[in-house]
Short mmCIF file of C-alpha atoms in Angstrom, two decimals:
data_model
loop_
_atom_site.label_atom_id
_atom_site.label_comp_id
_atom_site.label_asym_id
_atom_site.label_seq_id
_atom_site.Cartn_x
_atom_site.Cartn_y
_atom_site.Cartn_z
CA MET A 13 117.98 119.21 71.19
CA ILE A 14 118.17 115.90 72.90
CA VAL A 15 117.32 115.79 76.69
CA LEU A 16 117.78 112.99 79.05
CA VAL A 17 115.38 113.12 81.95
CA VAL A 18 116.43 111.19 85.14
CA ASN A 19 114.50 110.28 88.05
CA CYS A 20 116.55 108.32 90.64
CA GLY A 21 115.02 106.59 93.49
CA SER A 22 116.96 104.82 96.46
CA SER A 23 117.20 101.56 94.38
CA SER A 24 115.97 102.67 90.97
CA PHE A 25 116.86 104.69 87.91
CA LYS A 26 114.00 105.87 85.64
CA TYR A 27 114.73 107.70 82.54
CA GLN A 28 113.40 109.18 79.16
CA LEU A 29 115.19 110.47 76.28
CA LEU A 30 113.47 113.18 74.38
CA ASP A 31 114.12 115.32 71.08
CA MET A 32 112.80 118.67 72.25
CA GLU A 33 112.98 120.15 68.87
CA SER A 34 110.45 117.79 67.29
CA GLY A 35 107.04 116.51 68.22
CA GLY A 36 104.93 119.65 67.57
CA GLY A 37 106.48 121.82 70.27
CA GLY A 38 105.94 119.05 73.02
CA GLY A 39 108.95 116.99 72.37
CA ARG A 40 109.33 113.60 70.73
CA LEU A 41 109.81 110.67 73.03
CA LEU A 42 112.86 108.58 71.69
CA CYS A 43 113.10 106.01 74.46
CA SER A 44 112.30 105.39 78.08
CA GLY A 45 113.20 102.81 80.69
CA LEU A 46 113.72 101.85 84.36
CA VAL A 47 116.58 100.06 86.21
CA GLU A 48 115.30 98.47 89.47
CA ARG A 49 116.89 96.62 92.44
CA ILE A 50 120.01 98.58 92.25
CA GLY A 51 122.61 97.20 94.69
CA GLU A 52 120.66 93.93 95.11
CA GLY A 53 122.83 91.72 92.77
CA GLN A 54 120.87 91.45 89.47
CA SER A 55 119.25 94.73 88.42
CA PRO A 56 116.59 94.33 85.72
CA LEU A 57 116.64 97.00 82.95
CA ALA A 58 113.32 97.38 81.02
CA HIS A 59 113.91 99.65 77.95
CA LYS A 60 111.47 100.83 75.27
CA LYS A 61 112.32 102.37 71.91
CA TYR A 62 109.78 104.60 70.35
CA LEU A 63 109.92 104.56 66.41
CA PRO A 64 108.60 107.40 64.10
CA ASP A 65 105.85 105.17 62.78
CA GLY A 66 104.36 104.77 66.15
CA GLU A 67 105.64 101.29 66.84
CA THR A 68 107.66 100.47 69.87
CA ARG A 69 110.44 97.96 70.50
CA SER A 70 110.91 96.67 74.12
CA VAL A 71 113.90 94.71 75.65
CA LYS A 72 114.62 93.50 79.07
CA LEU A 73 118.11 93.09 80.25
CA GLU A 74 119.60 91.84 83.48
CA GLU A 75 122.53 94.07 84.74
CA GLY A 76 124.71 93.77 87.92
CA CYS A 77 124.34 97.28 89.03
CA ALA A 78 126.00 97.71 92.41
CA ASP A 79 125.18 101.52 92.56
CA HIS A 80 123.73 104.33 90.51
CA ARG A 81 126.89 104.97 88.69
CA GLU A 82 126.75 101.51 87.28
CA ALA A 83 123.11 101.90 86.52
CA PHE A 84 123.85 105.08 84.44
CA ARG A 85 126.62 103.23 82.73
CA ALA A 86 124.11 100.47 81.87
CA VAL A 87 121.61 103.11 80.52
CA LEU A 88 124.10 104.90 78.38
CA ALA A 89 125.04 101.40 76.92
CA VAL A 90 121.45 100.61 75.85
CA LEU A 91 120.88 104.16 74.63
CA MET A 92 123.82 103.72 72.18
CA HIS A 93 123.15 100.05 71.35
CA PRO A 94 122.84 99.41 67.58
CA ASP A 95 119.46 97.64 67.89
CA HIS A 96 117.93 99.04 71.03
CA GLY A 97 119.56 102.57 71.19
CA VAL A 98 118.52 105.88 69.53
CA ILE A 99 121.94 107.85 69.69
CA GLU A 100 125.52 107.06 68.71
CA ARG A 101 127.54 109.21 71.02
CA VAL A 102 127.14 110.34 74.58
CA ASP A 103 127.75 113.96 73.44
CA GLU A 104 124.49 113.94 71.57
CA ILE A 105 122.80 114.41 74.93
CA LYS A 106 122.84 118.20 75.31
CA ALA A 107 121.28 118.43 78.83
CA VAL A 108 120.15 116.23 81.72
CA GLY A 109 117.02 117.17 83.57
CA HIS A 110 116.73 115.69 87.22
CA ARG A 111 113.61 115.37 89.18
CA VAL A 112 114.64 116.54 92.89
CA VAL A 113 111.86 116.37 95.36
CA GLN A 114 112.78 118.89 97.93
CA GLY A 115 114.12 122.39 97.15
CA GLY A 116 112.98 124.04 100.33
CA GLU A 117 112.87 127.76 100.36
CA ALA A 118 116.46 128.04 99.06
CA MET A 119 115.72 126.41 95.50
CA ARG A 120 112.64 128.10 94.49
CA ARG A 121 113.21 127.64 90.71
CA ALA A 122 114.71 124.98 88.40
CA CYS A 123 118.33 125.65 87.84
CA VAL A 124 121.58 124.38 86.46
CA VAL A 125 123.41 122.34 89.20
CA GLY A 126 126.80 123.21 90.37
CA GLU A 127 128.69 122.53 93.55
CA ALA A 128 126.78 125.11 95.49
CA GLU A 129 123.35 123.77 94.41
CA LYS A 130 124.47 120.21 95.19
CA ALA A 131 125.31 121.27 98.68
CA VAL A 132 121.90 122.78 99.18
CA ILE A 133 120.11 119.58 97.83
CA ALA A 134 122.41 117.52 100.30
CA ARG A 135 121.53 119.79 103.16
CA LEU A 136 117.72 119.49 102.43
CA ALA A 137 118.03 115.64 102.63
CA ASP A 138 116.81 115.45 106.07
CA MET A 139 113.43 116.88 104.81
CA ALA A 140 113.18 114.25 101.98
CA PRO A 141 115.51 111.42 103.23
CA LEU A 142 114.01 108.83 100.73
CA HIS A 143 114.30 111.12 97.79
CA ASN A 144 116.88 113.87 97.91
CA PRO A 145 120.01 111.65 98.47
CA ALA A 146 118.96 109.53 95.48
CA ASN A 147 118.25 112.58 93.38
CA LEU A 148 121.54 113.97 94.15
CA GLN A 149 123.31 110.55 93.26
CA GLY A 150 121.65 110.94 89.89
CA ILE A 151 123.05 114.40 89.34
CA GLU A 152 126.58 113.41 90.25
CA VAL A 153 126.70 110.40 87.91
CA ALA A 154 125.23 112.38 85.18
CA GLN A 155 127.79 115.04 85.68
CA ALA A 156 130.55 112.31 85.63
CA PHE A 157 129.28 110.59 82.43
CA CYS A 158 127.78 113.55 80.55
CA PRO A 159 130.28 116.44 81.54
CA ARG A 160 129.39 118.57 78.55
CA ALA A 161 125.66 118.40 79.14
CA PRO A 162 124.49 120.78 81.82
CA SER A 163 122.53 118.99 84.71
CA VAL A 164 119.19 120.93 85.55
CA ALA A 165 117.34 120.25 88.79
CA VAL A 166 113.51 120.50 88.64
CA PHE A 167 112.10 120.60 91.99
CA ASP A 168 108.75 118.94 93.10
CA THR A 169 108.30 122.10 95.42
CA GLU A 170 108.92 124.76 92.82
CA PHE A 171 105.18 124.88 91.68
CA TYR A 172 104.34 126.07 95.31
CA ALA A 173 107.07 128.63 95.61
CA ASP A 174 104.42 131.47 95.29
CA MET A 175 101.85 130.05 97.75
CA PRO A 176 100.88 132.80 100.16
CA ALA A 177 102.13 132.63 103.77
CA LYS A 178 98.58 132.18 105.11
CA ALA A 179 98.54 128.86 103.06
CA PHE A 180 102.13 127.65 103.87
CA ARG A 181 102.82 128.54 107.45
CA TYR A 182 101.91 126.31 110.28
CA ALA A 183 100.70 127.95 113.59
CA ILE A 184 103.78 126.84 115.68
CA PRO A 185 106.51 129.08 116.90
CA GLU A 186 108.10 131.17 114.24
CA LYS A 187 111.64 129.86 115.04
CA PHE A 188 110.74 126.41 113.74
CA TYR A 189 109.96 128.07 110.41
CA THR A 190 112.94 130.50 110.23
CA ASP A 191 115.45 128.09 111.64
CA LEU A 192 114.37 124.72 110.52
CA GLY A 193 112.14 125.55 107.30
CA ILE A 194 109.13 123.81 108.82
CA ARG A 195 106.22 124.87 106.58
CA ARG A 196 103.81 123.42 104.01
CA TYR A 197 105.84 122.66 100.75
CA GLY A 198 103.71 120.59 98.43
CA PHE A 199 104.88 117.80 96.19
CA HIS A 200 103.99 116.21 92.84
CA GLY A 201 104.58 119.77 91.46
CA THR A 202 105.73 118.88 88.04
CA SER A 203 102.68 116.75 87.50
CA HIS A 204 100.15 119.26 88.84
CA LYS A 205 101.83 121.91 86.45
CA PHE A 206 101.95 119.64 83.40
CA VAL A 207 98.16 118.75 84.11
CA SER A 208 97.13 122.54 84.58
CA ARG A 209 98.62 123.21 81.21
CA GLN A 210 96.83 120.31 79.48
CA ALA A 211 93.48 121.01 81.18
CA ALA A 212 93.57 124.54 79.90
CA LEU A 213 94.28 123.30 76.29
CA THR A 214 91.45 120.66 76.65
CA LEU A 215 88.93 123.38 77.80
CA GLY A 216 90.23 125.72 75.02
CA ARG A 217 90.74 128.61 77.60
CA PRO A 218 93.72 130.47 78.76
CA LEU A 219 95.35 129.08 81.80
CA LYS A 220 95.62 132.47 83.53
CA ASP A 221 91.95 132.79 83.49
CA LEU A 222 91.26 129.41 85.27
CA ASN A 223 90.75 128.20 88.77
CA LEU A 224 91.49 124.46 88.81
CA ILE A 225 91.73 121.48 91.35
CA THR A 226 94.05 119.02 90.06
CA CYS A 227 93.91 115.55 91.64
CA HIS A 228 97.06 113.37 91.51
CA LEU A 229 95.92 109.95 92.64
CA GLY A 230 98.22 107.07 92.69
CA ASN A 231 100.11 105.19 95.39
CA GLY A 232 100.84 108.68 96.54
CA CYS A 233 98.01 111.13 96.33
CA SER A 234 97.89 115.02 96.36
CA LEU A 235 95.40 117.68 95.22
CA THR A 236 96.29 121.19 94.41
CA ALA A 237 94.30 124.39 94.08
CA ILE A 238 95.63 126.30 90.94
CA GLN A 239 94.71 129.93 90.31
CA GLY A 240 95.83 131.35 86.96
CA GLY A 241 98.47 128.67 86.63
CA VAL A 242 99.94 129.14 90.07
CA GLY A 243 99.65 126.60 92.86
CA VAL A 244 98.15 128.50 95.76
CA ASP A 245 97.44 125.66 98.20
CA THR A 246 97.77 121.79 98.31
CA SER A 247 96.83 118.92 100.34
CA MET A 248 100.39 117.66 101.17
CA GLY A 249 102.58 119.54 103.69
CA PHE A 250 106.06 119.57 105.19
CA THR A 251 106.37 116.05 103.68
CA PRO A 252 104.35 113.95 101.27
CA LEU A 253 102.57 112.24 104.30
CA ALA A 254 99.77 114.77 104.75
CA GLY A 255 96.56 115.04 102.86
CA THR A 256 94.42 112.14 101.59
CA ILE A 257 94.64 108.42 102.31
CA MET A 258 97.32 106.89 100.14
CA GLY A 259 98.54 103.28 99.44
CA THR A 260 100.73 103.05 102.41
CA ARG A 261 100.60 106.64 103.90
CA CYS A 262 98.08 107.64 106.63
CA GLY A 263 97.25 111.05 105.19
CA ASP A 264 96.00 113.62 107.70
CA VAL A 265 95.97 112.45 111.36
CA ASP A 266 95.90 114.38 114.63
CA PRO A 267 99.58 115.20 115.32
CA ALA A 268 98.95 114.15 118.84
CA VAL A 269 99.06 110.55 117.71
CA VAL A 270 102.85 110.71 117.24
CA PRO A 271 103.68 111.56 120.96
CA PHE A 272 101.07 109.23 122.21
CA LEU A 273 102.73 106.24 120.38
CA VAL A 274 106.14 107.31 121.47
CA SER A 275 104.69 107.33 125.15
CA LYS A 276 103.56 103.79 124.57
CA GLY A 277 107.18 102.76 123.71
CA TYR A 278 107.45 102.97 119.92
CA ALA A 279 110.53 104.58 118.85
CA ALA A 280 110.45 107.62 116.69
CA ALA A 281 111.78 105.78 113.67
CA GLU A 282 109.18 102.98 114.15
CA VAL A 283 106.38 105.51 114.03
CA ASP A 284 107.71 107.26 110.86
CA ARG A 285 107.85 103.83 109.33
CA LEU A 286 104.33 103.02 110.53
CA LEU A 287 102.76 106.25 109.21
CA ASN A 288 104.60 106.18 105.97
CA LYS A 289 104.90 102.41 105.08
CA GLU A 290 102.23 100.42 107.05
CA SER A 291 99.20 102.88 107.00
CA GLY A 292 96.76 103.93 104.48
CA LEU A 293 94.90 101.45 102.28
CA LYS A 294 97.39 98.65 103.33
CA ALA A 295 96.43 99.31 107.09
CA LEU A 296 92.91 99.32 106.32
CA CYS A 297 92.54 96.11 104.38
CA GLY A 298 95.98 94.65 103.75
CA LEU A 299 96.16 95.79 100.17
CA ASN A 300 97.74 98.99 98.86
CA ASP A 301 97.18 98.51 95.05
CA MET A 302 93.54 99.67 94.11
CA ARG A 303 93.12 96.89 91.56
CA ASP A 304 93.50 94.49 94.49
CA VAL A 305 91.22 96.53 96.60
CA HIS A 306 88.42 96.40 93.89
CA SER A 307 88.93 92.76 93.47
CA ALA A 308 88.60 92.20 97.24
CA LYS A 309 85.80 94.53 97.48
CA GLU A 310 83.85 92.66 94.71
CA LYS A 311 84.25 89.49 96.45
CA GLY A 312 82.55 90.92 99.44
CA ASP A 313 85.37 91.83 101.68
CA PRO A 314 84.12 94.40 104.20
CA LYS A 315 87.52 95.82 104.94
CA ALA A 316 88.26 96.54 101.24
CA GLN A 317 84.91 98.22 101.04
CA LEU A 318 85.74 100.51 103.87
CA ALA A 319 89.18 101.25 102.48
CA PHE A 320 87.53 102.31 99.13
CA GLU A 321 84.87 104.51 100.95
CA MET A 322 87.56 106.15 103.23
CA LEU A 323 89.87 106.77 100.37
CA CYS A 324 87.06 108.55 98.08
CA TYR A 325 85.76 110.39 101.14
CA SER A 326 89.19 111.86 102.05
CA ILE A 327 89.52 112.92 98.24
CA ARG A 328 86.24 114.53 98.35
CA ARG A 329 86.99 116.33 101.79
CA GLN A 330 90.24 117.71 100.20
CA ILE A 331 88.37 118.93 97.21
CA GLY A 332 85.95 120.90 99.34
CA ALA A 333 88.65 122.46 101.42
CA LEU A 334 90.50 123.61 98.21
CA TRP A 335 87.31 124.72 96.59
CA ALA A 336 86.75 126.98 99.55
CA CYS A 337 90.29 128.38 99.13
CA LEU A 338 89.62 129.29 95.50
CA GLY A 339 86.08 130.46 95.88
CA ARG A 340 85.42 129.91 92.21
CA VAL A 341 86.30 126.52 90.41
CA ASP A 342 86.21 126.09 86.69
CA ALA A 343 87.35 122.53 86.38
CA LEU A 344 88.60 119.45 88.33
CA ALA A 345 91.13 117.24 86.71
CA PHE A 346 92.24 113.72 87.60
CA THR A 347 95.57 112.32 86.97
CA ALA A 348 98.11 109.68 87.77
CA GLY A 349 97.60 105.79 88.00
CA ILE A 350 94.39 105.85 90.02
CA GLY A 351 93.06 109.14 88.76
CA GLU A 352 93.55 108.23 84.99
CA ASN A 353 92.38 104.59 85.11
CA ASP A 354 89.80 104.06 87.90
CA PRO A 355 86.31 105.37 87.16
CA ASP A 356 84.81 104.16 90.40
CA VAL A 357 87.25 106.26 92.52
CA ARG A 358 86.32 109.31 90.24
CA ARG A 359 82.61 108.66 90.47
CA ALA A 360 82.69 108.08 94.34
CA SER A 361 85.10 111.23 94.84
CA LEU A 362 82.62 113.36 93.05
CA GLU A 363 79.32 112.21 94.76
CA GLY A 364 77.50 114.97 96.44
CA LEU A 365 79.08 117.81 94.31
CA GLU A 366 76.21 118.03 92.02
CA SER A 367 74.76 121.02 93.70
CA TRP A 368 78.32 122.73 93.25
CA GLY A 369 78.01 122.39 89.56
CA VAL A 370 79.94 119.07 88.94
CA LEU A 371 77.65 116.89 86.74
CA LEU A 372 79.51 113.67 85.95
CA ASP A 373 78.63 111.88 82.70
CA LEU A 374 78.78 108.17 83.85
CA GLU A 375 79.29 106.87 80.30
CA LYS A 376 82.14 109.17 79.48
CA ASN A 377 83.69 108.53 82.86
CA LYS A 378 84.03 104.80 81.95
CA ILE A 379 85.98 105.36 78.76
CA ARG A 380 89.59 104.60 79.03
CA SER A 381 91.85 106.69 76.72
CA PRO A 382 95.48 107.97 76.62
CA GLU A 383 94.06 111.48 75.62
CA PRO A 384 92.98 114.26 77.86
CA ARG A 385 89.15 114.31 77.99
CA VAL A 386 86.17 115.84 79.53
CA ILE A 387 84.08 113.43 81.70
CA SER A 388 81.30 115.75 82.85
CA ARG A 389 77.97 116.40 81.09
CA GLU A 390 77.58 119.36 78.67
CA GLU A 391 75.41 121.36 81.08
CA SER A 392 77.97 120.98 83.80
CA SER A 393 78.98 124.53 85.08
CA VAL A 394 82.22 122.97 86.63
CA LYS A 395 83.89 120.60 84.21
CA ALA A 396 85.54 117.38 85.20
CA LEU A 397 88.37 116.17 83.24
CA VAL A 398 90.90 113.01 83.09
CA VAL A 399 94.30 114.41 81.98
CA PRO A 400 97.15 111.80 81.68
CA THR A 401 100.33 113.25 83.30
CA ASN A 402 103.71 113.34 81.93
CA GLU A 403 106.17 114.54 84.46
CA GLU A 404 109.14 113.69 82.40
CA LEU A 405 108.10 115.95 79.57
CA GLU A 406 107.58 118.72 82.02
CA ILE A 407 110.99 118.29 83.41
CA ALA A 408 112.30 118.42 79.91
CA ARG A 409 110.45 121.65 79.30
CA ALA A 410 111.67 123.09 82.42
CA THR A 411 115.16 122.03 81.45
CA MET A 412 114.82 123.77 78.15
CA GLU A 413 113.50 126.95 79.71
CA VAL A 414 116.45 127.19 82.10
CA LEU A 415 118.95 126.75 79.38
CA GLU A 416 117.24 129.30 77.17
CA LYS A 417 117.60 131.86 79.91
#
């Protein structure tokens, strides 16, 4: 069964096409790509075709995509191209799986999207203004161009649907929860779910028996406490702004900072932009890519050194909080761009946890590999792992599960 996975941003269109009936049960990736700068004149389309022998073919095209509808049209054209494509007809696509960031309490599970579901996704846009409107656009154009293929929404928030109230409620008047839905939701759910499954396979233990802390570290960072395969607490909150320091997001700050800035003449929109776009590593050292931070740090930049130390300290602090929530931890798993590729951040984030049973193997930690792997020493009672994430495959799996039901 051919499944198209779509992840739409405000000016981007990311996709993967997978054959879910081959690839050893995990699905075989047929092609992937990204359209950027939608609505900005020229929209570069980077497309990669995966051949059965393991080879790949890449092509970069320049498209004039005024909106997501034109971007989808360009993607379908490259999918069916005689040289770059992997299908001959649109109706070979049997389902379209969509990443949707915010499902709120109304959308607790992945579902086939009809008019009622689209209305809920639209209504929740004020809680995810940068994501839900674009996600909804992706659904609408998929339904227009692939009318016979059901569109399935897979929500970032779904993995946290079973969090206990003691973890997701805020200590503010109840009406703000009941009337406005203000609570901890959690994000990167598809990534944390995928990584927890892969961690269990890597350890050779049933997921239902494991207590895990998964660390999704990229430009956005979130950590999740997972008990028996269920997300029971997480570092992010009502929005993806909470938790650790991130590339341009502040992470946890005293809420009183917001009214204080407003009292000093900053508009609410300015404060929102400041905390989401101008904070984090960028605010500390002017750089929000960890590769650039490392380069500056190695040249003796004290601001880059401080940014590195603060990031790792904030990760370790969240690990400690989630560890206390679980009581017992069997393994820590690092994933996403920084988590998978930055041994220095992993090492510094685990400093001081030796007495808790986390014994990092410094040589294993330096190894780069696309495969899941253990980076702790044999005698470590709490295992440390690196598990490359695959959110698109998890969305495709969820899409299949919904349709099978």
